[in-house]
Coordinates of C-alpha atoms in Angstrom, one line a residue:
M1 CA 16.4 -94.7 83.2
T2 CA 14.6 -97.7 84.7
H3 CA 13.4 -97.1 88.2
R4 CA 11.8 -100.4 89.1
S5 CA 13.6 -103.7 88.7
V6 CA 11.9 -106.8 87.4
A7 CA 12.4 -108.4 90.8
K8 CA 10.3 -105.7 92.4
K9 CA 7.3 -105.9 90.0
K10 CA 5.7 -108.8 91.8
I11 CA 6.0 -106.9 95.1
V12 CA 4.5 -103.8 93.5
A13 CA 1.6 -105.9 92.0
A14 CA 0.9 -107.4 95.4
V15 CA 0.9 -104.0 97.0
A16 CA -1.4 -102.7 94.4
G17 CA -3.8 -105.6 95.1
V18 CA -3.8 -105.0 98.8
S19 CA -4.2 -101.3 98.3
A20 CA -7.2 -101.7 96.0
L21 CA -8.8 -104.1 98.5
S22 CA -8.1 -101.8 101.4
M23 CA -9.7 -98.8 99.6
L24 CA -12.7 -100.9 98.6
L25 CA -13.3 -102.0 102.2
A26 CA -12.8 -98.5 103.4
G27 CA -15.3 -97.1 100.9
C28 CA -12.6 -95.1 99.2
G29 CA -13.6 -96.4 95.8
G30 CA -12.2 -95.5 92.4
S31 CA -13.0 -92.9 89.8
G32 CA -16.5 -94.1 89.6
S33 CA -17.3 -93.6 93.3
E34 CA -19.2 -90.6 94.5
A35 CA -17.3 -87.8 96.1
Q36 CA -17.7 -87.2 99.8
M37 CA -19.7 -83.9 100.1
E38 CA -20.4 -81.5 102.9
N39 CA -22.9 -78.6 102.5
G40 CA -22.8 -79.2 98.8
K41 CA -19.0 -79.0 98.6
P42 CA -16.5 -81.7 97.9
V43 CA -14.4 -82.8 100.9
V44 CA -10.6 -82.9 100.3
T45 CA -8.3 -84.4 103.0
I46 CA -4.8 -82.9 103.1
M47 CA -2.1 -84.5 105.3
V48 CA 0.9 -82.3 106.2
Q49 CA 4.1 -83.3 107.9
Q50 CA 4.8 -80.4 110.2
N51 CA 7.6 -79.3 112.5
T52 CA 6.6 -79.2 116.2
A53 CA 7.6 -75.5 116.3
Q54 CA 4.7 -74.7 113.9
I55 CA 1.1 -74.1 114.9
D56 CA -1.4 -76.5 113.3
V57 CA -1.8 -75.8 109.7
A58 CA -5.6 -75.7 110.1
K59 CA -5.2 -72.7 112.4
Q60 CA -3.0 -70.7 110.0
K61 CA -5.0 -67.9 108.3
W62 CA -3.8 -68.6 104.8
A63 CA -5.1 -72.2 105.1
Q64 CA -8.5 -70.9 106.0
D65 CA -8.4 -68.5 103.0
L66 CA -7.4 -71.4 100.8
E67 CA -10.5 -73.4 101.8
K68 CA -12.8 -70.5 100.9
E69 CA -11.1 -69.8 97.6
S70 CA -11.0 -73.4 96.5
G71 CA -14.7 -74.0 97.0
A72 CA -14.0 -77.2 98.9
V73 CA -14.1 -78.4 102.5
I74 CA -10.6 -79.1 103.5
K75 CA -9.9 -81.6 106.3
W76 CA -6.4 -80.9 107.4
Q77 CA -4.4 -83.8 109.0
R78 CA -1.3 -82.8 110.8
V79 CA 1.5 -85.3 111.4
D80 CA 4.6 -84.3 113.3
D81 CA 8.0 -85.3 112.0
N82 CA 8.8 -88.0 114.5
A83 CA 5.4 -89.6 114.2
W84 CA 5.6 -89.6 110.5
T85 CA 8.9 -91.5 110.6
Q86 CA 7.0 -94.3 112.3
Q87 CA 3.8 -94.1 110.2
K88 CA 5.1 -93.6 106.6
N89 CA 5.8 -97.2 105.7
A90 CA 2.6 -98.5 107.1
S91 CA 0.6 -95.9 105.1
L92 CA 2.3 -97.0 101.9
T93 CA 2.0 -100.7 102.4
G94 CA -1.6 -100.4 103.5
G95 CA -2.6 -98.0 100.8
D96 CA -3.8 -95.5 103.4
V97 CA -3.0 -92.1 101.9
A98 CA -4.8 -88.8 102.1
D99 CA -6.3 -87.1 99.0
L100 CA -3.3 -84.7 99.1
S101 CA -0.1 -85.1 101.0
I102 CA 2.5 -82.4 101.7
R103 CA 6.1 -83.3 102.4
A104 CA 5.3 -86.9 102.9
Y105 CA 6.3 -89.1 99.9
H106 CA 9.3 -89.1 97.6
P107 CA 9.2 -89.8 93.9
E108 CA 10.8 -93.2 94.7
D109 CA 8.0 -94.0 97.0
A110 CA 5.4 -93.3 94.3
A111 CA 7.4 -95.4 91.8
Q112 CA 7.4 -98.4 94.2
Y113 CA 3.8 -98.0 95.4
P114 CA 1.2 -97.2 92.7
L115 CA -1.0 -95.1 94.9
F116 CA -0.6 -91.7 93.4
E117 CA -1.9 -89.6 90.5
N118 CA 0.4 -89.0 87.5
L119 CA 0.2 -85.2 87.7
A120 CA 2.0 -85.0 84.3
D121 CA -1.5 -85.8 82.8
D122 CA -3.1 -82.9 84.7
M123 CA -0.9 -79.9 83.7
D124 CA -3.9 -78.2 81.9
S125 CA -5.5 -77.9 85.4
L126 CA -2.2 -76.9 87.0
P127 CA -0.9 -73.8 85.1
N128 CA 1.0 -72.6 88.1
V129 CA 2.9 -75.9 88.3
A130 CA 3.5 -75.8 84.5
K131 CA 5.0 -72.3 84.9
F132 CA 7.2 -73.5 87.8
F133 CA 8.6 -76.3 85.6
K134 CA 9.1 -74.0 82.6
E135 CA 11.0 -71.5 84.7
K136 CA 12.8 -74.0 86.9
P137 CA 13.5 -77.1 84.7
L138 CA 15.7 -78.5 87.4
A139 CA 12.7 -78.9 89.6
K140 CA 11.0 -81.1 87.0
K141 CA 14.1 -83.2 86.5
M142 CA 14.1 -83.9 90.3
V143 CA 10.7 -85.6 90.3
E144 CA 10.1 -87.0 86.8
I145 CA 10.5 -90.8 86.6
D146 CA 10.0 -92.5 83.2
G147 CA 7.7 -89.6 82.1
Q148 CA 5.6 -89.7 85.2
I149 CA 5.3 -87.0 87.9
N150 CA 3.7 -88.5 90.9
V151 CA 5.1 -86.0 93.4
L152 CA 5.7 -82.2 93.0
P153 CA 8.8 -80.5 94.3
S154 CA 9.0 -77.2 96.2
S155 CA 11.3 -74.2 95.9
R156 CA 11.9 -71.6 98.5
G157 CA 13.4 -69.4 95.8
K158 CA 16.9 -68.2 94.9
S159 CA 17.3 -66.5 98.3
F160 CA 17.8 -70.0 99.7
Q161 CA 20.2 -71.2 97.1
A162 CA 23.0 -71.8 99.6
S163 CA 24.6 -74.6 101.5
G164 CA 23.2 -75.5 104.9
Q165 CA 26.8 -76.3 106.0
H166 CA 29.1 -73.6 107.1
M167 CA 32.3 -73.2 109.2
L168 CA 31.8 -70.6 111.9
I169 CA 34.4 -68.9 114.2
N170 CA 34.0 -66.4 117.1
K171 CA 35.2 -63.1 115.5
V172 CA 35.1 -61.4 118.9
W173 CA 37.7 -63.8 120.2
L174 CA 39.8 -63.4 117.1
D175 CA 39.8 -59.6 117.5
K176 CA 40.5 -59.7 121.2
L177 CA 43.5 -61.9 120.7
G178 CA 44.7 -59.9 117.6
L179 CA 44.3 -63.0 115.4
E180 CA 43.4 -63.2 111.7
V181 CA 40.9 -65.6 110.2
P182 CA 42.9 -68.9 109.6
K183 CA 43.6 -69.7 106.0
T184 CA 45.4 -73.0 106.5
W185 CA 45.1 -76.0 108.8
D186 CA 48.3 -74.9 110.5
E187 CA 47.0 -71.5 111.1
L188 CA 43.7 -73.0 112.4
T189 CA 45.7 -75.0 115.0
K190 CA 47.5 -71.9 116.2
V191 CA 44.2 -70.0 116.6
L192 CA 42.6 -72.9 118.5
E193 CA 45.7 -73.1 120.8
A194 CA 45.2 -69.4 121.5
F195 CA 41.5 -69.9 122.2
K196 CA 42.4 -72.6 124.7
T197 CA 45.0 -70.7 126.7
Q198 CA 44.3 -67.0 126.4
D199 CA 40.9 -66.7 128.0
P200 CA 39.2 -65.0 125.0
N201 CA 35.7 -65.0 126.7
G202 CA 37.2 -63.0 129.5
N203 CA 35.6 -64.8 132.4
G204 CA 38.9 -65.8 134.1
K205 CA 38.2 -69.5 133.6
Q206 CA 39.8 -71.9 131.2
D207 CA 36.4 -73.1 130.1
E208 CA 36.7 -72.3 126.4
I209 CA 36.1 -75.1 123.9
P210 CA 38.4 -74.1 121.0
M211 CA 36.6 -76.3 118.5
N212 CA 33.4 -78.2 119.0
V213 CA 32.3 -80.9 116.6
R214 CA 29.1 -83.0 116.4
A215 CA 29.1 -86.6 117.3
L216 CA 29.8 -89.2 114.6
G217 CA 26.6 -90.7 113.4
T218 CA 26.1 -94.5 113.3
G219 CA 24.9 -94.7 109.7
S220 CA 27.1 -92.3 107.8
L221 CA 30.3 -90.2 108.0
G222 CA 28.8 -87.0 106.5
N223 CA 25.8 -86.1 108.6
W224 CA 24.6 -82.5 108.9
W225 CA 27.4 -80.2 110.1
S226 CA 29.8 -83.1 110.1
M227 CA 33.4 -82.6 111.2
F228 CA 34.4 -84.0 107.9
L229 CA 33.3 -80.8 106.1
L230 CA 37.0 -80.0 106.6
I231 CA 37.8 -82.3 103.7
N232 CA 36.7 -79.5 101.4
G233 CA 40.0 -77.8 102.4
A234 CA 41.8 -80.8 100.8
G235 CA 39.9 -80.3 97.6
V236 CA 37.1 -82.8 98.0
V237 CA 33.6 -81.4 97.3
T238 CA 31.0 -82.5 99.8
S239 CA 27.2 -82.1 99.6
F240 CA 26.0 -83.0 103.1
N241 CA 22.5 -81.5 103.0
A242 CA 21.3 -84.7 101.2
G243 CA 22.2 -87.2 98.6
P244 CA 24.9 -89.9 98.7
S245 CA 27.8 -87.5 99.7
G246 CA 27.3 -88.3 103.4
Q247 CA 27.9 -92.0 102.6
G248 CA 31.3 -91.3 101.1
I249 CA 30.4 -90.7 97.5
A250 CA 32.0 -87.8 95.6
V251 CA 32.5 -86.7 92.0
K252 CA 35.5 -85.2 90.2
D253 CA 35.3 -84.3 86.5
G254 CA 32.3 -86.6 86.1
K255 CA 34.1 -89.5 87.7
V256 CA 32.4 -90.9 90.8
Y257 CA 34.8 -92.0 93.6
S258 CA 34.9 -92.7 97.4
W259 CA 36.1 -89.8 99.5
A260 CA 35.9 -92.1 102.5
T261 CA 38.8 -94.2 101.2
S262 CA 40.7 -91.3 99.7
D263 CA 44.1 -89.9 100.7
Q264 CA 42.4 -86.7 101.6
F265 CA 40.2 -88.4 104.1
K266 CA 43.2 -90.1 105.7
Q267 CA 44.8 -86.6 106.0
V268 CA 41.7 -85.2 107.7
V269 CA 41.6 -88.1 110.2
E270 CA 45.3 -87.5 111.0
Y271 CA 44.7 -83.8 111.6
Y272 CA 41.7 -84.4 113.9
H273 CA 43.8 -86.8 115.9
E274 CA 46.3 -84.0 116.4
L275 CA 43.6 -81.6 117.6
F276 CA 42.2 -84.2 120.0
Q277 CA 45.6 -85.0 121.4
K278 CA 46.2 -81.3 122.0
G279 CA 42.9 -80.9 123.9
L280 CA 41.6 -78.5 121.3
I281 CA 38.4 -80.6 120.8
P282 CA 36.5 -82.2 123.8
K283 CA 37.4 -85.8 124.4
D284 CA 33.8 -86.8 124.4
A285 CA 32.9 -85.0 121.2
L286 CA 32.5 -88.0 119.0
T287 CA 29.8 -89.6 121.2
K288 CA 28.2 -86.5 122.8
D289 CA 24.5 -86.2 122.9
D290 CA 23.3 -83.7 120.4
S291 CA 21.3 -81.7 123.0
K292 CA 24.4 -81.3 125.1
Y293 CA 26.4 -80.2 122.0
Q294 CA 23.8 -77.6 121.1
A295 CA 23.7 -76.4 124.7
E296 CA 27.4 -75.8 124.6
L297 CA 27.1 -73.7 121.5
K298 CA 24.4 -71.6 123.0
S299 CA 26.0 -71.4 126.4
D300 CA 24.1 -69.0 128.8
G301 CA 23.4 -66.6 126.0
E302 CA 25.9 -64.1 127.3
T303 CA 29.4 -65.8 127.5
A304 CA 30.5 -67.8 124.5
L305 CA 32.2 -71.1 125.2
T306 CA 32.9 -72.3 121.6
G307 CA 35.5 -70.9 119.3
V308 CA 34.9 -72.9 116.0
A309 CA 32.0 -75.1 114.9
F310 CA 30.2 -76.2 111.8
G311 CA 26.6 -75.2 111.5
W312 CA 23.8 -73.5 109.6
D313 CA 24.8 -69.9 110.5
G314 CA 25.1 -67.8 113.6
T315 CA 21.7 -69.1 114.8
Q316 CA 23.6 -72.1 116.0
F317 CA 24.6 -69.9 118.9
G318 CA 21.5 -67.7 119.4
V319 CA 18.6 -66.2 117.6
I320 CA 19.2 -63.5 115.1
G321 CA 20.2 -60.3 116.8
S322 CA 21.2 -61.9 120.1
K323 CA 24.6 -61.3 121.6
L324 CA 26.2 -64.6 120.8
N325 CA 24.6 -64.7 117.3
K326 CA 26.5 -61.5 116.5
E327 CA 29.8 -62.8 117.7
Y328 CA 30.2 -65.5 115.0
I329 CA 31.1 -65.3 111.3
T330 CA 31.4 -67.9 108.6
I331 CA 34.8 -68.4 107.1
P332 CA 36.2 -70.1 104.0
V333 CA 37.5 -73.5 104.8
P334 CA 41.2 -73.4 105.5
A335 CA 43.5 -75.2 103.1
A336 CA 45.1 -78.5 104.0
P337 CA 48.9 -78.9 103.9
G338 CA 50.1 -79.1 100.3
V339 CA 46.8 -77.7 98.9
S340 CA 46.7 -74.2 97.4
Q341 CA 43.9 -71.8 98.1
D342 CA 42.6 -72.1 94.5
E343 CA 42.2 -75.9 95.0
T344 CA 40.0 -75.5 98.1
V345 CA 36.2 -76.0 97.5
W346 CA 33.1 -75.9 99.7
D347 CA 30.0 -78.0 100.3
A348 CA 27.8 -77.8 97.2
S349 CA 24.4 -78.4 98.8
G350 CA 22.7 -75.3 97.4
D351 CA 20.1 -77.1 95.3
Y352 CA 19.1 -79.3 98.2
N353 CA 18.5 -76.1 100.2
E354 CA 16.4 -74.4 97.7
Y355 CA 14.5 -77.4 96.4
E356 CA 12.9 -80.5 97.9
D357 CA 11.4 -83.3 95.9
Y358 CA 8.5 -84.5 98.1
H359 CA 6.1 -81.7 98.7
M360 CA 2.8 -82.6 97.0
A361 CA 1.3 -86.0 96.1
M362 CA -2.3 -86.7 95.1
K363 CA -4.1 -90.0 95.6
K364 CA -5.0 -91.6 92.3
D365 CA -8.5 -92.6 91.2
L366 CA -10.3 -89.9 93.3
P367 CA -14.0 -89.3 92.5
E368 CA -14.3 -86.8 89.8
E369 CA -15.6 -83.9 92.0
T370 CA -12.9 -84.6 94.6
K371 CA -10.2 -84.7 91.9
K372 CA -11.3 -81.4 90.4
A373 CA -11.2 -79.8 93.8
A374 CA -7.9 -81.3 94.7
L375 CA -6.3 -80.0 91.5
K376 CA -7.7 -76.6 92.1
I377 CA -6.1 -76.6 95.6
I378 CA -2.8 -77.7 94.2
N379 CA -2.8 -74.9 91.6
L380 CA -3.7 -72.3 94.2
L381 CA -0.9 -73.5 96.5
Y382 CA 1.6 -73.1 93.7
S383 CA 0.5 -69.6 93.0
E384 CA 2.8 -66.7 94.1
K385 CA 0.4 -65.5 96.8
Y386 CA -0.1 -68.8 98.6
S387 CA 3.5 -69.8 98.1
V388 CA 4.6 -66.6 99.9
E389 CA 2.0 -67.1 102.6
Q390 CA 3.0 -70.8 103.2
L391 CA 6.6 -69.6 103.6
Y392 CA 6.1 -66.4 105.7
G393 CA 2.6 -66.4 107.0
S394 CA -0.7 -64.8 105.8
I395 CA -1.1 -61.5 104.1
P396 CA -1.4 -58.9 105.7
D397 CA -1.1 -60.4 109.2
Y398 CA 2.6 -61.4 108.9
T399 CA 3.6 -60.4 105.4
T400 CA 2.6 -57.3 103.4
D401 CA 2.2 -57.3 99.6
D402 CA 4.1 -54.1 98.5
G403 CA 3.3 -54.7 94.8
N404 CA 5.5 -55.6 91.8
H405 CA 6.3 -59.0 93.4
T406 CA 7.8 -57.4 96.5
Y407 CA 6.9 -58.4 100.0
T408 CA 7.9 -57.3 103.5
I409 CA 8.0 -59.8 106.3
K410 CA 6.9 -58.4 109.6
K411 CA 9.1 -58.9 112.7
Q412 CA 6.1 -60.5 114.4
F413 CA 6.5 -63.5 112.1
F414 CA 10.0 -64.2 113.3
N415 CA 9.1 -63.4 116.9
E416 CA 6.5 -66.1 116.9
A417 CA 8.7 -68.5 115.0
D418 CA 11.5 -68.0 117.6
N419 CA 9.0 -68.9 120.3
G420 CA 8.0 -72.2 118.6
K421 CA 4.7 -71.0 117.2
A422 CA 5.5 -70.3 113.5
P423 CA 2.3 -69.3 111.7
A424 CA 3.4 -70.8 108.4
L425 CA 4.7 -74.1 106.8
Q426 CA 8.1 -72.4 106.1
D427 CA 10.3 -75.0 104.4
R428 CA 7.5 -77.5 104.2
L429 CA 5.6 -75.4 101.7
A430 CA 3.9 -77.0 98.7
G431 CA 4.7 -74.2 96.3
W432 CA 7.5 -72.2 94.7
I433 CA 9.0 -68.7 95.0
P434 CA 9.7 -67.3 91.5
D435 CA 13.0 -65.5 90.9
N436 CA 11.3 -62.1 90.4
V437 CA 9.9 -62.2 93.9
K438 CA 11.8 -59.9 96.4
F439 CA 11.5 -60.0 100.1
N440 CA 12.3 -57.3 102.6
G441 CA 12.9 -58.2 106.2
A442 CA 13.4 -61.9 105.4
Q443 CA 15.8 -62.6 108.3
D444 CA 16.3 -66.3 107.5
A445 CA 17.0 -65.8 103.8
D446 CA 19.2 -62.8 104.5
A447 CA 21.1 -64.7 107.2
I448 CA 21.8 -67.8 105.0
Q449 CA 22.9 -65.6 102.1
A450 CA 25.3 -63.8 104.4
A451 CA 26.6 -67.0 105.8
D452 CA 27.2 -68.4 102.3
A453 CA 28.9 -65.3 100.9
P454 CA 32.4 -66.1 102.1
Y455 CA 32.5 -69.2 100.0
K456 CA 31.9 -67.5 96.7
E457 CA 35.5 -67.9 95.7
Q458 CA 35.7 -71.6 96.7
Y459 CA 32.4 -72.3 94.8
S460 CA 34.1 -71.0 91.7
H461 CA 36.7 -73.8 92.0
L462 CA 34.2 -76.5 91.3
D463 CA 31.8 -77.4 88.5
Q464 CA 28.2 -77.7 89.7
T465 CA 27.5 -80.7 87.4
K466 CA 30.9 -82.4 87.0
D467 CA 32.2 -82.1 90.6
K468 CA 29.2 -83.1 92.6
M469 CA 26.2 -85.4 92.4
P470 CA 23.5 -83.3 90.8
V471 CA 20.3 -83.2 92.8
Y472 CA 18.3 -84.9 90.1
V473 CA 20.4 -88.0 89.9
R474 CA 18.7 -91.0 91.4
Q475 CA 19.1 -94.7 91.5
N476 CA 16.5 -97.3 90.6
T477 CA 14.8 -99.2 93.4
E478 CA 17.0 -102.2 93.2
D479 CA 20.2 -100.2 93.3
T480 CA 18.9 -98.0 96.1
N481 CA 18.3 -101.1 98.2
T482 CA 21.8 -102.4 97.4
F483 CA 23.3 -99.1 98.3
S484 CA 21.5 -99.0 101.6
N485 CA 22.4 -102.5 102.5
N486 CA 26.1 -101.9 101.6
N487 CA 26.1 -98.8 103.8
A488 CA 24.8 -100.7 106.8
Q489 CA 27.8 -103.1 106.6
I490 CA 30.4 -100.4 105.7
W491 CA 29.7 -98.1 108.6
N492 CA 29.0 -100.8 111.1
Y493 CA 32.7 -101.6 110.5
G494 CA 34.1 -98.3 109.5
I495 CA 32.8 -95.7 112.0
P496 CA 34.3 -97.4 115.1
V497 CA 37.6 -97.7 113.2
V498 CA 37.6 -94.0 112.2
S499 CA 36.6 -93.0 115.8
K500 CA 39.5 -95.0 117.2
W501 CA 41.9 -93.4 114.8
I502 CA 40.8 -89.9 115.7
L503 CA 41.1 -90.5 119.4
N504 CA 44.0 -92.9 119.6
G505 CA 45.9 -92.7 116.3
G506 CA 47.0 -95.6 114.2
V507 CA 45.6 -94.6 110.8
D508 CA 49.0 -95.1 109.1
Q509 CA 49.3 -98.7 110.3
Q510 CA 45.7 -99.7 109.6
W511 CA 44.8 -97.6 106.5
D512 CA 45.3 -100.3 103.8
E513 CA 43.3 -102.8 105.7
Y514 CA 40.5 -100.3 106.3
V515 CA 40.4 -99.5 102.5
K516 CA 40.3 -103.2 101.7
Q517 CA 37.5 -103.9 104.1
V518 CA 35.4 -100.9 103.2
N519 CA 35.7 -101.8 99.5
N520 CA 34.9 -105.5 100.1
L521 CA 31.8 -104.5 102.2
G522 CA 30.4 -102.6 99.3
M523 CA 32.0 -99.2 98.7
K524 CA 33.5 -100.3 95.4
Q525 CA 30.0 -101.4 94.3
N526 CA 28.4 -98.2 95.6
V527 CA 30.8 -96.2 93.4
E528 CA 29.9 -98.2 90.4
L529 CA 26.1 -97.9 91.1
W530 CA 26.3 -94.1 91.4
Q531 CA 28.5 -93.8 88.3
K532 CA 25.8 -95.7 86.4
A533 CA 23.1 -93.4 87.8
Y534 CA 25.2 -90.3 87.1
D535 CA 25.9 -91.3 83.5
A536 CA 22.3 -92.0 82.8
A537 CA 21.0 -88.7 84.2
V538 CA 23.7 -86.2 83.1
K539 CA 23.4 -85.8 79.4

């Protein structure tokens, strides 16, 4: 597949020239330059995009051990998520990248900006990465572009092979009211009506929110924990963790189509209008600030307010083991009218949850000593030991090595993580967890597996290659830009229309015009572009 258009080559060449000049002026030099040394050791800078709830990577014990074992002096550079959003483009256009970068640049960035080492040429120095790719060929397919590997992926292991999207219901409320888990939309409506009128939280107030949904985004329909996950109950497979699904792209039997202009989407919109009209969803839900929405889910930690919501798992309502956390269970998505149970499906985001494609990049043309040290660091990071420590904290402080690829995670790790001081990179790791590794006490992995278990039957109703966009399918730069530009037009028009339908009705009268407009604004072209990418990638 071609990943850079002819039209982009002049831009890339210009960037390369600017980058080379910037590096020369900064004294970065090329492969012939001398390595920066400190106390006789090569200095390697490593930039890490971190969550604000994690302690600085330089203060994490495993990182200090890594420096000793690598024989290099590591200069850690922490960048928080929000700051990196502002800084990333400037770093690329200016050629200002660290020797190593963790969770910073995607393969598409490296294809557009020739700043990074082709690590496919260095596999002799990276046996742990080579083993990763051999055991997990999907990981390699995610990052390889035209034979080059400029960015390495990560894998948190098979314990995280699960969707990040789930439908949750207050089981305590169901039991108190003598209700069963709803299996159809009609049954869901009856449950929500009971939640509204029968005081299931027992506080004598009609303060229950039968169903709470996140606000509609401005740039897509299918954001994280979107209300439109309900479309799976109409037989449409979503994949809202990442990829084009949130922009209305779906796949059925290898054929790409738009779920945002499908009859099933119209059906979902009509149903949500009914729920809003009956007061079963708050009137301000579509525009509610996310902090307020999350506060409603968590309530005061003692008395639940929400009956049904979409989320990661019970941690949407409280930390693992808390009162509200225990009240909620995940449920299979109820079936839409006219849809049999064996036609229902569920969000197929499991690969996006286990893998990410932007977890290690190395600056190209490093001085020889720096390059050798950087490759040694990468190989160490992708070892089993350091991968485990990046995920769950240093051994033996937070994790114990029980032998035979088995580890126990201490409660102290989760206590500190819950208090916003996680002593590990967690999902930002530059490493991989092999399938033979077993964890005891891994609360997060255990919780996501438990949350995903009720969907086993619905997952069996879909093909993981033919009924979703595989995680390794990507567009070339030109098509990516076209897709992005089309989406800006589509949703600038479409989201206000959909919001109006949900609140006020009118979808029947305006549906044909909406479909016509959305297709004219680029949805039809988007489908064609993703069909092209799908056909090229899926052999």
